[in-house]
XYZ file of C-alpha atoms in Angstrom:
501
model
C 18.794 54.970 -29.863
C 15.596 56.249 -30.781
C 14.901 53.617 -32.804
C 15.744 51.161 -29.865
C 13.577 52.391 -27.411
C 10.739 52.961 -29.258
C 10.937 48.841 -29.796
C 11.009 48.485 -26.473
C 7.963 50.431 -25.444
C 6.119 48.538 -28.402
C 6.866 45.560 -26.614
C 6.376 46.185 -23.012
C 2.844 48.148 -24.439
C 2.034 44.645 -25.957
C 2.641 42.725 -23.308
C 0.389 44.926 -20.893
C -2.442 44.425 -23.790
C -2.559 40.485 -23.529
C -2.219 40.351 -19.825
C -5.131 42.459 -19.803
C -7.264 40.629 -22.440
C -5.822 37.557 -20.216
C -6.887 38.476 -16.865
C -10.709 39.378 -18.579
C -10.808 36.190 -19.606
C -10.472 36.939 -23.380
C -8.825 34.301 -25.276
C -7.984 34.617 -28.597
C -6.817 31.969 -31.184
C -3.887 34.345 -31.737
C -3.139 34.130 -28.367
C -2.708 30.642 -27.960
C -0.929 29.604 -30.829
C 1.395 31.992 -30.616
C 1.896 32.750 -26.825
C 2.844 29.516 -24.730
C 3.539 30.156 -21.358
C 4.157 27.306 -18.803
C 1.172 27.367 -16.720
C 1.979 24.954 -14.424
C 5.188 25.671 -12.617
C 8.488 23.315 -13.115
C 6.626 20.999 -15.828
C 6.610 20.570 -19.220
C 3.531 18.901 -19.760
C 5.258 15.572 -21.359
C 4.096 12.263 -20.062
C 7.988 12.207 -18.239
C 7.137 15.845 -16.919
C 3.416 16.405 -16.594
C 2.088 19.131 -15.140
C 1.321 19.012 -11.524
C -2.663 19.491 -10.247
C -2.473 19.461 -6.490
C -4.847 22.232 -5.334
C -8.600 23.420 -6.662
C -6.421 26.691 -8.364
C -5.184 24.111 -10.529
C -8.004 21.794 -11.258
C -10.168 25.221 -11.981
C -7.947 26.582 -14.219
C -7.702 23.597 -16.088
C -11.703 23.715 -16.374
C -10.940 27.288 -17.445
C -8.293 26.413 -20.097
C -10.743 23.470 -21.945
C -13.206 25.124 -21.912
C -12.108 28.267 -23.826
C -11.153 25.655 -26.507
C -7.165 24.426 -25.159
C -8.291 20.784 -25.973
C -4.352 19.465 -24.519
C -4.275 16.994 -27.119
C -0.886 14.730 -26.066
C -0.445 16.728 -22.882
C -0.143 15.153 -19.316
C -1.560 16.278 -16.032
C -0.484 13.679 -12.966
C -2.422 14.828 -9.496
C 0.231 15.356 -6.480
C -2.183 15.540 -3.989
C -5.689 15.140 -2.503
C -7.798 18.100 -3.285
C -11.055 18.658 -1.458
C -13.384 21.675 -2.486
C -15.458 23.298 0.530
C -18.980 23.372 0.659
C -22.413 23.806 3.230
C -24.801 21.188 2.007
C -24.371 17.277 2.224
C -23.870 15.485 -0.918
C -27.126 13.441 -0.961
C -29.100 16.826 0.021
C -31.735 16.781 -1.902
C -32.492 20.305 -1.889
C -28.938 21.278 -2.939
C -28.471 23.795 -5.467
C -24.662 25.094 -4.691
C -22.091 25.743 -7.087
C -18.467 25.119 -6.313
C -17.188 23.536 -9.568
C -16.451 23.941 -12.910
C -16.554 20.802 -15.251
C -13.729 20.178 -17.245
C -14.806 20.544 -21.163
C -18.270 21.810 -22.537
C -20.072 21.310 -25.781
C -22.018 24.879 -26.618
C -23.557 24.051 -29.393
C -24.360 21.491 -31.759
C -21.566 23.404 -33.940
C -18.284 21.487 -34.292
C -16.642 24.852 -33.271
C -18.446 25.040 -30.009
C -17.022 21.493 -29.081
C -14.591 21.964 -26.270
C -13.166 18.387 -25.051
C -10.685 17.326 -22.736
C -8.229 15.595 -25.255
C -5.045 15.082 -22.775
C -3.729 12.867 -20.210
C -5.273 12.877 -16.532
C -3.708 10.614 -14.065
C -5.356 11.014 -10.451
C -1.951 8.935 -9.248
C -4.116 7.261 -6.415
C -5.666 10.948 -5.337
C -8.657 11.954 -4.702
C -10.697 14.956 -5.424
C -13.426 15.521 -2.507
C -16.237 17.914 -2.320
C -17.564 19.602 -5.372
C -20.805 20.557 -5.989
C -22.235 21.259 -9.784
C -26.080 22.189 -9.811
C -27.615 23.092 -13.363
C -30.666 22.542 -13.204
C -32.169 24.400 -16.535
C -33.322 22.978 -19.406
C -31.089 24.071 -21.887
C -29.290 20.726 -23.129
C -25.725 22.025 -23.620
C -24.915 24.970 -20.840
C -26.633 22.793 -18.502
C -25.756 19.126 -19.546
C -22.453 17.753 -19.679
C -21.316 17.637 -16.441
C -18.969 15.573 -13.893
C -15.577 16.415 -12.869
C -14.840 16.234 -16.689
C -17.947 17.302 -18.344
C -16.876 16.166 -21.873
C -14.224 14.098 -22.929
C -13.290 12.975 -26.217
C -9.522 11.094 -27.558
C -7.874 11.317 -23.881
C -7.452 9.402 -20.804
C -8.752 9.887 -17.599
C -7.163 7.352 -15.028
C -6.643 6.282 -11.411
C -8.357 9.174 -9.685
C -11.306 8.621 -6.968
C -14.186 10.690 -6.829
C -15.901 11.192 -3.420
C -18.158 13.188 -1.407
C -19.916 14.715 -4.566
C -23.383 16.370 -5.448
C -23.700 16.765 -8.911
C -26.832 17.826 -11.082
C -27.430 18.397 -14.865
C -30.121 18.448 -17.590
C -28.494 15.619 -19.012
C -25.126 13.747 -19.969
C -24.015 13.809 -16.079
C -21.478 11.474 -14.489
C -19.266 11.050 -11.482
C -16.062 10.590 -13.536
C -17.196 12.122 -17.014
C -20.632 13.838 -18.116
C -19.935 12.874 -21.546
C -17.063 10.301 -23.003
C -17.243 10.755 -26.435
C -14.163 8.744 -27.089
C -10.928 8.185 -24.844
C -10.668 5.546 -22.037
C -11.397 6.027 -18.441
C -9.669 3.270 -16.264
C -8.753 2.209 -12.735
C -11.206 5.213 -11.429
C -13.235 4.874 -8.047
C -16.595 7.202 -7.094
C -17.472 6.980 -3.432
C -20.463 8.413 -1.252
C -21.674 10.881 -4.496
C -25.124 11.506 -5.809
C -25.774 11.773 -9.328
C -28.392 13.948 -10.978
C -30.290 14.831 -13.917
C -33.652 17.049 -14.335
C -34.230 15.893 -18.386
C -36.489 12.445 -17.813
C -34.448 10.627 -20.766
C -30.626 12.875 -19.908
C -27.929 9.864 -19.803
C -26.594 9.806 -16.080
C -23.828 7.061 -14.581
C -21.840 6.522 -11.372
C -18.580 6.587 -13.726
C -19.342 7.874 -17.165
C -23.136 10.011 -17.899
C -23.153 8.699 -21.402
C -20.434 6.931 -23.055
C -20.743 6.762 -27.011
C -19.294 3.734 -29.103
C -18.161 1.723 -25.548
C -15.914 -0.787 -26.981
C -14.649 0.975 -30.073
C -13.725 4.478 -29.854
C -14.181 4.213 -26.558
C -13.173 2.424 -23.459
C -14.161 1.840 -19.955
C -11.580 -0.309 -17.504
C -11.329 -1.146 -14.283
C -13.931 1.623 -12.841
C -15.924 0.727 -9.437
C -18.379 3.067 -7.389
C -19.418 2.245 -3.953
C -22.377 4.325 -2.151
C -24.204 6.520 -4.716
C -27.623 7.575 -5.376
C -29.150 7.902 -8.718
C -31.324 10.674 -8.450
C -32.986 10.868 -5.081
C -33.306 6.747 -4.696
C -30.499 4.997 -2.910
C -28.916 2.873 -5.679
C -27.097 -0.401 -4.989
C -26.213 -0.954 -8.522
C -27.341 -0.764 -12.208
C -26.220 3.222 -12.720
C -22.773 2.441 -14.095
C -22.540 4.114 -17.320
C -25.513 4.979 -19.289
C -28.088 4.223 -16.193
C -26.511 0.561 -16.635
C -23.493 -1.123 -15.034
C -20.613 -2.060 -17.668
C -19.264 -5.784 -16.852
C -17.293 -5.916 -20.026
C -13.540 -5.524 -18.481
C -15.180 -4.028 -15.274
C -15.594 -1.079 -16.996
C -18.014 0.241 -14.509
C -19.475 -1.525 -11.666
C -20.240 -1.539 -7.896
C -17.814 -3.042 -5.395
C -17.007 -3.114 -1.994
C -13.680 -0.658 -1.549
C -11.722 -1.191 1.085
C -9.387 1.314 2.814
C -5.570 0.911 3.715
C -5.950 1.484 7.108
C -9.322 0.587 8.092
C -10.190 -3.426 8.554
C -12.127 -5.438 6.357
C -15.726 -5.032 6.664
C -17.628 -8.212 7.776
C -19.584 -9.961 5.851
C -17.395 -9.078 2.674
C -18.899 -10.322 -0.862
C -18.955 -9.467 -4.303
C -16.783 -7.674 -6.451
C -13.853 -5.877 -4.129
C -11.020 -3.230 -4.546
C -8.116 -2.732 -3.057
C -6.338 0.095 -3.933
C -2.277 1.107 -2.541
C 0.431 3.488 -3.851
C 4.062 1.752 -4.288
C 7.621 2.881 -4.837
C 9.426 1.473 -7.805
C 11.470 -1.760 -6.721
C 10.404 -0.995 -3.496
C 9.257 -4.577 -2.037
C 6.124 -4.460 0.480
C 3.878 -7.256 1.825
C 0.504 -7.801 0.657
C -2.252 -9.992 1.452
C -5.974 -10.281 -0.316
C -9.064 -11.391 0.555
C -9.555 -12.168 -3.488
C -7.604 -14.359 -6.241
C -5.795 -11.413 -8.322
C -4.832 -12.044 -11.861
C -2.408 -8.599 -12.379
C -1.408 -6.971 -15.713
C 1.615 -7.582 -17.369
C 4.707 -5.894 -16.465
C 2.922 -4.645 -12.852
C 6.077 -6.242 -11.411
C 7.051 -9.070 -9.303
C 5.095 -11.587 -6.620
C 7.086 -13.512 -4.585
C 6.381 -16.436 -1.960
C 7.463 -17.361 1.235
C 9.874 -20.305 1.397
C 11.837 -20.808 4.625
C 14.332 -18.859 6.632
C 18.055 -19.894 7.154
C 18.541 -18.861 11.011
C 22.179 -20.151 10.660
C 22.548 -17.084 8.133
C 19.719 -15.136 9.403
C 18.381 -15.126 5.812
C 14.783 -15.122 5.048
C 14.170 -16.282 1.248
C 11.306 -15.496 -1.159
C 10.919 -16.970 -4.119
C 9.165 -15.921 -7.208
C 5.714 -17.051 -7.428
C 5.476 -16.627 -11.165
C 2.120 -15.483 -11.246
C 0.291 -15.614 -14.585
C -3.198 -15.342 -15.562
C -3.051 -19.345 -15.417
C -1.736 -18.619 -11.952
C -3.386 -15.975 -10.458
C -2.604 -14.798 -6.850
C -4.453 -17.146 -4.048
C -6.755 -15.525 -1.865
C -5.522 -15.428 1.691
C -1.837 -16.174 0.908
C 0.690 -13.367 2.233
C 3.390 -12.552 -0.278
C 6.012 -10.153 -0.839
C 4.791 -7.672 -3.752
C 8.082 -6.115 -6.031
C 6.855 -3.044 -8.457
C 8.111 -2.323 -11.652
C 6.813 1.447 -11.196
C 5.931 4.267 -8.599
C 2.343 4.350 -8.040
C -0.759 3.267 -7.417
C -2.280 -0.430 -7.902
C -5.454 -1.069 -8.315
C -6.295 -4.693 -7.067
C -9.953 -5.910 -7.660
C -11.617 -9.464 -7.584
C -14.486 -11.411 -5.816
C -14.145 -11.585 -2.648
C -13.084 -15.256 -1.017
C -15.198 -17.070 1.187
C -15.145 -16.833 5.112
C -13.235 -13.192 5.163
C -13.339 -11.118 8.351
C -10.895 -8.588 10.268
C -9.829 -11.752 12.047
C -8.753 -14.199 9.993
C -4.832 -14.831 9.747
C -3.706 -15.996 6.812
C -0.753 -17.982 6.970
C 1.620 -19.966 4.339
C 4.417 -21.747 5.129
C 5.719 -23.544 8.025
C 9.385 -23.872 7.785
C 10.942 -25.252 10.835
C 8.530 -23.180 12.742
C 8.640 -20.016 10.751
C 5.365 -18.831 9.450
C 4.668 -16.012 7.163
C 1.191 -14.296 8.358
C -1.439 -12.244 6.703
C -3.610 -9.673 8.574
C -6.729 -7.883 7.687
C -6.672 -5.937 10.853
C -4.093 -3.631 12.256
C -2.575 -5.783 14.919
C -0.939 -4.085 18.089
C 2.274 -5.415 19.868
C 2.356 -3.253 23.465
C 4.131 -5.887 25.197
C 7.713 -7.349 23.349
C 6.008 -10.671 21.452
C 9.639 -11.952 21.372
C 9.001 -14.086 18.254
C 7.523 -11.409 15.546
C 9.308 -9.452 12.690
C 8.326 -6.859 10.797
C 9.574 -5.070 7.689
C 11.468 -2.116 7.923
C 10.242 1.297 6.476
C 12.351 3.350 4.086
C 13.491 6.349 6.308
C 13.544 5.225 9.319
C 16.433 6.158 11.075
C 16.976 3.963 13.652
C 16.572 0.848 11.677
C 18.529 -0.523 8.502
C 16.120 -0.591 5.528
C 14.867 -3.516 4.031
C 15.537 -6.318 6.572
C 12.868 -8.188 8.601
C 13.120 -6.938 12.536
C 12.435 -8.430 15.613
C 9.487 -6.689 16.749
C 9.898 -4.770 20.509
C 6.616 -4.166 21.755
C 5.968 -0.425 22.038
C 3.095 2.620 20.288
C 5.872 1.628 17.193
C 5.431 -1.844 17.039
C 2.092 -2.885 14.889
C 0.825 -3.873 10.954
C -1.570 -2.460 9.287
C -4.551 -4.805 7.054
C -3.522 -6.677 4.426
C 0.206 -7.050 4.904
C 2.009 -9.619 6.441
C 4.617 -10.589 9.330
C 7.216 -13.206 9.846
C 6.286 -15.357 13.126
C 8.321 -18.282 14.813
C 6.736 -20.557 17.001
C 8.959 -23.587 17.093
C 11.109 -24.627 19.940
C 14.844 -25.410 18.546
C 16.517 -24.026 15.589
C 20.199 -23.991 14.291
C 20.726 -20.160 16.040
C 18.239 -20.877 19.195
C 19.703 -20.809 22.274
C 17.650 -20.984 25.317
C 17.243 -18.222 28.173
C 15.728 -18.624 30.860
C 12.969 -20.517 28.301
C 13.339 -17.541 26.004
C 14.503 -18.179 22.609
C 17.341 -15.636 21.256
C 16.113 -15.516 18.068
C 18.087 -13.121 15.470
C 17.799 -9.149 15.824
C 17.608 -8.872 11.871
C 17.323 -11.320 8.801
C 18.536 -10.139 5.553
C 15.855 -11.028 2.316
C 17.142 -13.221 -0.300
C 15.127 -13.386 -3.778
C 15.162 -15.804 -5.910
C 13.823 -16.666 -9.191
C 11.136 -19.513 -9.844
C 13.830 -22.483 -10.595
C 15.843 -20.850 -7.027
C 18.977 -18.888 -8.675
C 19.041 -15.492 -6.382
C 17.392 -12.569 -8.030
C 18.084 -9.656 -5.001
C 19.067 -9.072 -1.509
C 17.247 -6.597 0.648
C 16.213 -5.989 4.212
C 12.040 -6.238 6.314
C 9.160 -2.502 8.454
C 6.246 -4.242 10.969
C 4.168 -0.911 10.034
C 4.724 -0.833 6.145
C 5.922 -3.817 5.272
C 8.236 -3.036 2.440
C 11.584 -4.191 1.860
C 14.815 -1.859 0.638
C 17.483 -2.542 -1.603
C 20.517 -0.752 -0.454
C 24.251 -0.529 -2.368
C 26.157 -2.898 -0.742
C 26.840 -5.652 -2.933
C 26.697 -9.620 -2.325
C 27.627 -12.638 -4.114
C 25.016 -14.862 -5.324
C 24.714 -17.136 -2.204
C 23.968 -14.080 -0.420
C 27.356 -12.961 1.455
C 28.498 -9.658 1.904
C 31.179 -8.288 0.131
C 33.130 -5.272 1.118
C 32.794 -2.331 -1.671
C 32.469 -2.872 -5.115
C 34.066 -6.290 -6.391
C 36.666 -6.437 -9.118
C 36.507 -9.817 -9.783
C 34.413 -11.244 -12.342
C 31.564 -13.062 -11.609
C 27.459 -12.175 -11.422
C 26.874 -10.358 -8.374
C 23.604 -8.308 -6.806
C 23.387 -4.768 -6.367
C 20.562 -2.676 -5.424
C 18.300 -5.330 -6.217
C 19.420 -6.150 -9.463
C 21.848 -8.466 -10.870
C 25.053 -7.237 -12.228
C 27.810 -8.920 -13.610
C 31.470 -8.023 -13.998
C 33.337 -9.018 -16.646
C-alpha cells in the first residue's frame, strides 16, 4: 500500500512539474517526444481528421508550437472559420508600428538547429484570416526578418486561404502568404487590401511569398493572386509577386481582379480574374463566368443545358465534357457537380464586353432559356415564368428541383448563377388563363452523360442555385419508383447509378 501510493504521488508530482515548465513556456525535447497531447480538440491531425484552426487562440498557438521547434511534418491543419485579429491603425498606415501577430516559423540563426519551419499541411478551406499586424523594424536579419502569416516555410503546403486587411513589416524575407518558402508549395491563396514592408534596402519582399528559393524545383507556387497592395509606401499595381517580381509560370503569383460572391461584377472588368466559391460534395449548383475556365482533373462534373420536357416536367442537363481542349465558354450558364466539399478556385482572363448587366443565356428550347446573371436580380412581384433552384434545408421546398419563382424578399439570384426562364407562348403542359400560362410548380433534373444515357436525378434554389439528390430511386428514363426496387435492372439513387442484379 505504501508502495502504491508513493507511485502515485510520483506521478501526480510529475505531472504538476511539466504543466508548469508548460505554462512558462519551457519546451523541452523530452517533452515532446515523449508527451503528445491532442492540442486541438476532437482531431487527430491526419489529412481525414486535421486539426481545426477557427479562432486567433488557435492560429497563435500554432505560431507558438513552430516556433519552439514542432516542425508538424505530415500533420494537417484545415481552417473552420474566418478569423480576424483586432487592431487601431489602418493597414496602409504608414506610421504603423503595432504588434498583433506572431508569424508562423522562425529561423534564429544561421545554425541548422535554430531553423524552425512550418513542415505540415495548412488548408485555409476558402477562409480568411483578417487583421494582423507584424512590425519589426530592427536590423537584425533573423528575429526581425522572416515574416508573413507563415514566416518560414520549408517541405509543407500552404493552400486556399486569403489574406486581407494586413500591415506587415520586416528587415527582410517578408510576404503576405509566407516571409520565407524555402521549399513546399503554396497554391490557390488570395492577399487582398495588405501592405507589405521591409526596412533592409536589398530584404526579399512579395504580395504572396517574401522570397521563394529554388521556384520550380523544391519549390512551388500555384494558382496565387493579390489584388490591392502596396509595396512599401508606393501603391503597387503589379510586379511584387514573389521576390519583388510577379510569378506567371502556373500563376504562381500574380495580380487579378477578385470578385466577391455576392457583390456584382465590377465594370470595366479586364485582365486576369478570380472567382472563388465553397461547394458541397455532389451537391449540383449553377455557375456562370465572365472567363473561359479550363478546371483540374477530377474537380467534378459540368453539365449543359439541353431542353425541358413540360409533358414530364423534366428539365435535362447534359454533360458538357469539359477538357482542357474544351474549356468552359465564357458567358455560358451551366450546372456545376463537385467531386469534393470545398472551395474552387476559378481564374482566367476576363471575356470581352462584361458588366453587372449582361445576361447570359444558352439554349432556347421551345421557349425555355437557361440564364446567367452577374448581378443579384430581385423578383418583388410573381414573374410567373422564372425558376430557381432549390436550397438544401429549406423546409418548405423539396430539394433539388427547379421552382417556379413567387415574387417575394425570398425570391432573387445572386451573380454568377443561373435561372430557368420561359418565354414562349404554347407548350405540351400550357394551358391558358386568363392569358396566363400554368406553367409547372416544380421540374425534376435529369443528368445525362455526353452520348445522353441518364447519369442522376435531382431537384432546382433561385437564391443558391444548387441542386439535391435525395433517396428515392428512378428508373433510367426518369420515373419514380416506389421504395427500393427488387428487380434487376440499372437504376439511380442519390445521384449515382446503381444496378441490381
Amino acid at each position: 500500500m505504501k508502495h502504491k501510493n508513493f507511485t502515485t504521488i510520483f506521478v501526480q508530482a510529475a505531472q504538476m512539474l511539466l504543466a508548469v515548465m508548460l505554462t512558462l513556456g519551457t519546451q523541452t525535447a523530452w517533452a515532446q517526444s515523449t508527451m503528445q497531447f491532442p492540442i486541438y480538440t476532437g482531431d487527430e491531425g491526419t489529412s481525414e481528421k486535421p486539426y481545426q484552426i477557427k479562432t486567433t487562440d488557435d492560429l497563435n498557438k500554432l505560431a507558438a508550437d513552430v516556433n519552439s521547434g514542432t516542425t508538424y511534418a505530415n500533420t494537417y491543419f484545415k481552417m473552420t472559420a474566418d478569423i480576424a485579429y483586432t487592431y487601431t491603425m489602418a493597414w496602409n498606415d504608414d506610421n504603423s508600428t503595432e504588434n498583433n501577430y506572431t508569424a508562423i516559423g522562425c529561423k534564429l540563426s544561421n545554425n541548422d538547429e535554430d531553423d524552425h519551419p512550418f513542415e505540415g499541411t495548412f488548408d485555409g478551406d476558402g477562409h480568411t484570416v483578417s487583421g494582423i499586424r507584424i512590425y519589426k523594424g530592427g536590423s537584425d536579419q533573423f528575429s526581425n526578418s522572416y515574416q508573413g502569416l507563415f514566416g518560414y516555410m520549408r517541405q509543407g503546403t500552404v493552400k486556399n486561404v486569403t489574406l486581407s486587411d494586413a500591415n506587415i513589416t520586416g528587415y527582410g524575407n517578408v510576404g503576405g502568404i509566407v516571409g520565407r518558402q524555402q521549399s513546399g508549395t503554396i497554391e490557390n491563396c488570395l492577399v487582398i487590401g495588405t501592405r507589405v514592408n521591409r526596412t533592409s534596402y536589398n530584404g526579399a519582399r512579395g504580395a504572396i511569398v517574401g522570397y521563394s528559393l529554388n521556384l520550380g524545383s523544391g519549390s512551388t507556387l500555384k494558382y496565387n493572386y493579390y489584388s490591392n497592395c502596396i509595396m512599401g509606401d508606393t501603391p503597387t499595381a503589379s510586379g511584387i509577386g514573389c521576390n519583388g517580381a510577379d510569378v506567371t509560370e502556373n500563376d504562381g503569383a500574380v495580380p487579378a481582379t477578385i470578385l466577391s460572391e455576392i457583390a456584382a461584377v465590377p465594370t470595366p472588368l479586364s485582365g486576369t480574374v478570380v472567382f472563388r466559391r465553397s461547394f458541397t460534395a455532389n451537391v449540383a449548383s449553377t455557375i456562370c463566368l465572365p472567363f473561359a475556365y479550363t478546371p483540374a482533373t477530377g474537380i467534378g462534373t459540368f453539365y449543359e443545358f439541353a431542353g425541358v420536357n413540360a409533358e414530364k416536367t423534366e428539365v435535362t442537363m447534359q454533360d458538357a465534357n469539359i477538357t482542357a481542349d474544351n474549356p468552359l465558354e465564357a458567358n455560358k450558364p451551366y450546372l456545376f457537380k463537385p467531386a469534393a466539399t470545398g472551395p474552387v478556385l476559378f481564374h482566367g482572363t476576363a471575356a470581352a464586353t462584361i458588366s453587372a448587366g449582361k445576361t447570359p443565356t444558352t439554349g432556347n428550347t421551345d421557349g425555355w432559356v437557361f440564364k446567367g446573371t452577374y448581378a443579384r436580380i430581385n423578383w418583388p412581384d410573381d414573374p410567373q415564368t422564372i425558376y430557381g433552384f432549390a436550397a438544401p434545408g429549406k423546409a418548405d421546398l423539396a430539394e433539388g428541383k427547379f421552382f417556379r419563382v413567387k415574387g417575394g424578399s425570398n425570391s432573387y439570384v445572386l451573380p454568377f448563377r443561373a435561372y430557368l426562364q420561359y418565354s414562349g407562348t404554347s407548350g405540351a403542359r400550357a394551358v391558358t388563363r386568363g392569358g396566363t400560362e400554368d406553367l409547372p410548380e416544380t421540374m425534376t433534373v435529369r443528368f445525362i452523360d455526353a452520348v445522353g444515357t441518364p447519369t442522376a436525378i435531382g431537384t432546382l434554389n433561385t437564391r443558391t442555385g444548387e441542386v439535391v439528390f435525395g433517396d428515392a430511386w428512378y428508373s433510367l428514363d426518369g420515373r419514380r419508383i416506389q421504395g427500393q426496387p427488387t428487380k434487376k435492372g440499372i437504376y439511380i439513387n442519390n445521384g449515382y447509378k446503381i444496378i441490381i442484379k
